[in-house]
Amino acid sequence: MKRLLFVTMFLALVMIAPLPVMAQVGADDRPGLPIGVPPPYGFETEPSVTDDRPGLPIGVPPPYGFETEPEVIVLPDTSNVYVVPGINIDLFFWNGWWWRPWQGRWYRSRYYNRGWAHYRSVPSFYYDVDPGWRGHYRDRSWYGHNWHYERIDQRRLRRNWQNWQNNQHWERKQTWGVQGYRPRPQQQRQELRRQRERQYRERPEVQRYHQQRQQQQRRPQVQQPKRPQPQERPEGVR
């Protein structure tokens, strides 16, 4: 009798308790950013991809929350390298691709906000990028020269980047918008590239990535057992 009374009270409590409300899943109002329940910051919301070398699983960068299509500026002393200013990540456009470093690796995509795929090495343009470009942008000055940079929207970039690259538009005609500026001599640019490459390799996230690669490559690879091939029967034998 007591057990029956206990079961009856338990069922009554379950029926009275409110059911949890399920989170609604919708789409963000920014293009290309589907959302559901918000993940914690830094959580990868796109599917993982894998390097073509065995044993090196990797992820993709988390999307950046652009409210509108970002504008870019062209960086002086580079070969048509564009960057999105005013954000806390490095996002470049060069040679028809968007480029982004993340956790010691590089990624590229045809889109600025999705479709990232791992790029196996450092893109060649990066060592031409001045590490202090953000300060120059803030001060509107490039090494003592007034920098009248031009903000370029996405439509204009897509329409003109190829011709600008072929004609060396920014370097020859505009000197990248830097008043009275002369491009650095080739020898000086090469020395700067070597210096920036050394500095890049000393970054903690880059060193961690290379250590992980070395550890993965040292691990013995597990070979799958070969399946026996079916033997062919002589003609006429069933």
Short mmCIF file of C-alpha atoms in Angstrom, two decimals:
data_model
loop_
_atom_site.label_atom_id
_atom_site.label_comp_id
_atom_site.label_asym_id
_atom_site.label_seq_id
_atom_site.Cartn_x
_atom_site.Cartn_y
_atom_site.Cartn_z
CA MET A 1 0.00 0.00 0.00
CA LYS A 2 2.83 2.41 0.87
CA ARG A 3 4.64 1.54 -2.34
CA LEU A 4 1.50 2.27 -4.39
CA LEU A 5 1.07 5.63 -2.65
CA PHE A 6 4.75 6.54 -3.36
CA VAL A 7 4.45 5.67 -7.07
CA THR A 8 1.25 7.72 -7.38
CA MET A 9 2.89 10.81 -5.82
CA PHE A 10 5.97 10.45 -8.06
CA LEU A 11 3.86 10.30 -11.24
CA ALA A 12 1.91 13.37 -10.15
CA LEU A 13 5.12 15.38 -9.67
CA VAL A 14 6.39 14.36 -13.12
CA MET A 15 3.16 15.48 -14.77
CA ILE A 16 3.15 18.83 -12.96
CA ALA A 17 6.82 19.72 -13.63
CA PRO A 18 7.22 21.93 -16.76
CA LEU A 19 8.89 20.40 -19.76
CA PRO A 20 12.17 22.03 -20.85
CA VAL A 21 11.86 24.46 -23.72
CA MET A 22 13.80 23.34 -26.77
CA ALA A 23 16.19 25.89 -28.25
CA GLN A 24 15.07 27.20 -31.57
CA VAL A 25 17.43 26.76 -34.47
CA GLY A 26 17.42 29.44 -37.14
CA ALA A 27 19.75 31.28 -39.46
CA ASP A 28 21.82 34.33 -38.71
CA ASP A 29 20.93 37.46 -40.64
CA ARG A 30 24.52 37.63 -41.90
CA PRO A 31 25.13 35.75 -45.18
CA GLY A 32 26.81 32.38 -44.95
CA LEU A 33 26.60 32.03 -41.16
CA PRO A 34 24.02 29.39 -40.19
CA ILE A 35 23.57 29.13 -36.45
CA GLY A 36 21.82 27.06 -33.86
CA VAL A 37 22.64 27.03 -30.19
CA PRO A 38 25.64 29.40 -29.90
CA PRO A 39 28.91 27.48 -29.36
CA PRO A 40 31.57 28.79 -26.98
CA TYR A 41 34.08 31.24 -28.43
CA GLY A 42 36.74 29.50 -30.49
CA PHE A 43 34.62 26.40 -31.05
CA GLU A 44 34.82 25.20 -34.63
CA THR A 45 31.38 25.48 -36.21
CA GLU A 46 32.39 24.19 -39.63
CA PRO A 47 33.19 20.56 -40.43
CA SER A 48 36.75 19.42 -39.88
CA VAL A 49 39.11 18.80 -42.77
CA THR A 50 42.17 16.60 -42.86
CA ASP A 51 45.61 17.26 -44.24
CA ASP A 52 46.68 14.94 -47.03
CA ARG A 53 49.48 13.55 -44.87
CA PRO A 54 48.47 10.61 -42.65
CA GLY A 55 47.84 11.28 -38.99
CA LEU A 56 47.39 15.05 -39.17
CA PRO A 57 43.73 15.88 -38.48
CA ILE A 58 43.05 19.61 -38.46
CA GLY A 59 40.11 21.97 -38.03
CA VAL A 60 39.04 25.20 -39.65
CA PRO A 61 38.95 28.75 -38.24
CA PRO A 62 35.74 29.87 -36.57
CA PRO A 63 33.73 32.37 -38.64
CA TYR A 64 34.09 36.07 -37.93
CA GLY A 65 30.82 37.91 -37.37
CA PHE A 66 30.70 40.48 -40.16
CA GLU A 67 27.59 42.65 -40.13
CA THR A 68 28.15 43.70 -43.76
CA GLU A 69 30.61 42.84 -46.51
CA PRO A 70 34.03 44.05 -45.34
CA GLU A 71 36.02 46.70 -47.14
CA VAL A 72 39.73 46.28 -47.79
CA ILE A 73 42.79 48.48 -48.22
CA VAL A 74 45.93 47.70 -50.20
CA LEU A 75 49.15 47.45 -48.19
CA PRO A 76 52.24 49.42 -49.29
CA ASP A 77 55.42 47.60 -50.26
CA THR A 78 53.44 44.53 -51.33
CA SER A 79 52.38 43.01 -54.62
CA ASN A 80 48.64 43.70 -54.49
CA VAL A 81 48.04 42.42 -50.96
CA TYR A 82 44.72 43.62 -49.53
CA VAL A 83 43.70 43.43 -45.88
CA VAL A 84 40.50 44.01 -43.94
CA PRO A 85 41.23 46.82 -41.45
CA GLY A 86 39.57 47.45 -38.12
CA ILE A 87 39.15 43.81 -37.01
CA ASN A 88 41.13 41.72 -34.54
CA ILE A 89 42.09 38.93 -36.95
CA ASP A 90 44.37 38.91 -39.99
CA LEU A 91 42.23 38.54 -43.10
CA PHE A 92 43.97 39.10 -46.43
CA PHE A 93 42.96 39.02 -50.09
CA TRP A 94 45.62 38.14 -52.62
CA ASN A 95 45.69 36.58 -56.07
CA GLY A 96 41.96 35.87 -56.09
CA TRP A 97 41.88 34.12 -52.70
CA TRP A 98 41.06 35.07 -49.14
CA TRP A 99 43.78 34.08 -46.66
CA ARG A 100 43.71 33.67 -42.90
CA PRO A 101 46.26 32.38 -40.36
CA TRP A 102 44.93 30.42 -37.39
CA GLN A 103 46.69 28.39 -34.69
CA GLY A 104 49.98 28.31 -36.55
CA ARG A 105 48.41 27.16 -39.83
CA TRP A 106 47.17 28.96 -42.93
CA TYR A 107 43.81 28.68 -44.65
CA ARG A 108 42.39 30.02 -47.88
CA SER A 109 38.95 30.33 -49.43
CA ARG A 110 37.12 31.97 -52.31
CA TYR A 111 34.88 33.58 -49.70
CA TYR A 112 35.78 35.88 -46.84
CA ASN A 113 33.47 34.21 -44.31
CA ARG A 114 33.29 30.49 -45.13
CA GLY A 115 34.74 27.61 -47.10
CA TRP A 116 38.17 27.61 -45.44
CA ALA A 117 40.60 24.86 -46.44
CA HIS A 118 44.03 24.18 -45.01
CA TYR A 119 46.97 25.54 -47.02
CA ARG A 120 50.09 23.47 -46.49
CA SER A 121 52.63 26.32 -46.29
CA VAL A 122 52.90 30.04 -45.60
CA PRO A 123 51.63 31.99 -48.64
CA SER A 124 54.45 33.78 -50.43
CA PHE A 125 52.92 37.24 -50.05
CA TYR A 126 52.91 37.18 -46.26
CA TYR A 127 56.57 38.03 -45.68
CA ASP A 128 56.05 41.28 -47.60
CA VAL A 129 53.39 42.38 -45.10
CA ASP A 130 54.72 44.89 -42.57
CA PRO A 131 53.91 43.56 -39.06
CA GLY A 132 53.14 47.13 -37.90
CA TRP A 133 50.61 47.92 -40.62
CA ARG A 134 47.80 48.43 -38.08
CA GLY A 135 49.68 51.28 -36.40
CA HIS A 136 50.40 52.89 -39.76
CA TYR A 137 46.74 52.54 -40.67
CA ARG A 138 45.63 54.15 -37.41
CA ASP A 139 48.04 57.08 -37.84
CA ARG A 140 47.44 57.41 -41.59
CA SER A 141 51.19 57.52 -42.00
CA TRP A 142 53.62 55.10 -43.66
CA TYR A 143 57.14 55.63 -42.33
CA GLY A 144 56.80 59.39 -42.13
CA HIS A 145 54.72 59.82 -45.28
CA ASN A 146 51.03 60.64 -45.34
CA TRP A 147 49.11 57.51 -46.22
CA HIS A 148 45.91 58.32 -48.10
CA TYR A 149 44.68 54.76 -48.20
CA GLU A 150 41.55 53.95 -50.15
CA ARG A 151 38.81 51.74 -48.77
CA ILE A 152 37.64 49.32 -51.46
CA ASP A 153 34.29 47.55 -51.32
CA GLN A 154 33.77 43.94 -52.34
CA ARG A 155 32.11 44.64 -55.68
CA ARG A 156 34.91 46.91 -56.83
CA LEU A 157 37.54 44.46 -55.60
CA ARG A 158 36.03 41.53 -57.47
CA ARG A 159 35.70 43.58 -60.63
CA ASN A 160 39.21 45.08 -60.71
CA TRP A 161 41.74 43.06 -58.73
CA GLN A 162 42.95 41.09 -61.75
CA ASN A 163 43.59 44.20 -63.90
CA TRP A 164 45.20 46.01 -60.98
CA GLN A 165 47.53 43.08 -60.51
CA ASN A 166 48.45 42.78 -64.18
CA ASN A 167 49.07 46.53 -64.53
CA GLN A 168 50.82 46.98 -61.17
CA HIS A 169 48.28 49.72 -60.59
CA TRP A 170 48.99 50.45 -56.94
CA GLU A 171 52.76 50.33 -57.12
CA ARG A 172 53.40 52.25 -60.33
CA LYS A 173 50.55 54.75 -60.49
CA GLN A 174 49.50 55.29 -56.92
CA THR A 175 52.49 54.20 -54.76
CA TRP A 176 49.77 52.60 -52.61
CA GLY A 177 48.38 56.02 -51.70
CA VAL A 178 51.51 57.03 -49.77
CA GLN A 179 52.42 60.63 -50.55
CA GLY A 180 55.97 61.13 -51.86
CA TYR A 181 56.92 57.52 -51.19
CA ARG A 182 59.34 55.46 -53.23
CA PRO A 183 59.18 51.67 -53.19
CA ARG A 184 61.94 49.94 -51.25
CA PRO A 185 64.88 48.62 -53.29
CA GLN A 186 64.65 44.94 -54.14
CA GLN A 187 67.62 43.99 -51.96
CA GLN A 188 66.10 45.70 -48.95
CA ARG A 189 62.78 43.98 -49.54
CA GLN A 190 64.46 40.58 -49.67
CA GLU A 191 66.27 41.23 -46.40
CA LEU A 192 63.00 42.27 -44.77
CA ARG A 193 61.36 39.09 -46.03
CA ARG A 194 64.05 36.92 -44.44
CA GLN A 195 63.78 38.83 -41.17
CA ARG A 196 59.99 38.48 -41.06
CA GLU A 197 60.21 34.79 -41.87
CA ARG A 198 62.48 34.24 -38.87
CA GLN A 199 60.12 36.22 -36.65
CA TYR A 200 57.13 34.25 -37.91
CA ARG A 201 58.77 30.90 -37.14
CA GLU A 202 59.45 32.07 -33.57
CA ARG A 203 55.78 32.66 -32.80
CA PRO A 204 54.48 30.32 -30.07
CA GLU A 205 51.48 29.08 -32.06
CA VAL A 206 53.67 28.32 -35.07
CA GLN A 207 56.20 26.41 -32.96
CA ARG A 208 53.40 24.41 -31.31
CA TYR A 209 52.02 23.45 -34.69
CA HIS A 210 55.40 22.28 -35.97
CA GLN A 211 55.96 20.28 -32.78
CA GLN A 212 52.61 18.56 -33.27
CA ARG A 213 53.54 17.75 -36.86
CA GLN A 214 56.84 16.23 -35.78
CA GLN A 215 55.18 14.16 -33.07
CA GLN A 216 52.58 12.87 -35.49
CA GLN A 217 55.19 11.96 -38.08
CA ARG A 218 57.23 10.02 -35.51
CA ARG A 219 54.30 7.81 -34.57
CA PRO A 220 54.26 4.47 -36.39
CA GLN A 221 51.50 4.26 -38.92
CA VAL A 222 49.08 1.38 -38.46
CA GLN A 223 48.78 -0.51 -41.70
CA GLN A 224 45.48 -2.06 -42.57
CA PRO A 225 45.67 -5.80 -43.25
CA LYS A 226 45.40 -6.66 -46.90
CA ARG A 227 42.30 -8.49 -47.94
CA PRO A 228 42.93 -11.77 -49.74
CA GLN A 229 42.23 -11.52 -53.42
CA PRO A 230 39.73 -14.04 -54.82
CA GLN A 231 41.43 -16.66 -56.93
CA GLU A 232 40.35 -17.07 -60.49
CA ARG A 233 38.99 -20.46 -61.41
CA PRO A 234 40.08 -22.20 -64.59
CA GLU A 235 37.72 -21.97 -67.48
CA GLY A 236 35.08 -24.65 -67.46
CA VAL A 237 35.27 -25.21 -63.67
CA ARG A 238 32.25 -24.19 -61.64
#
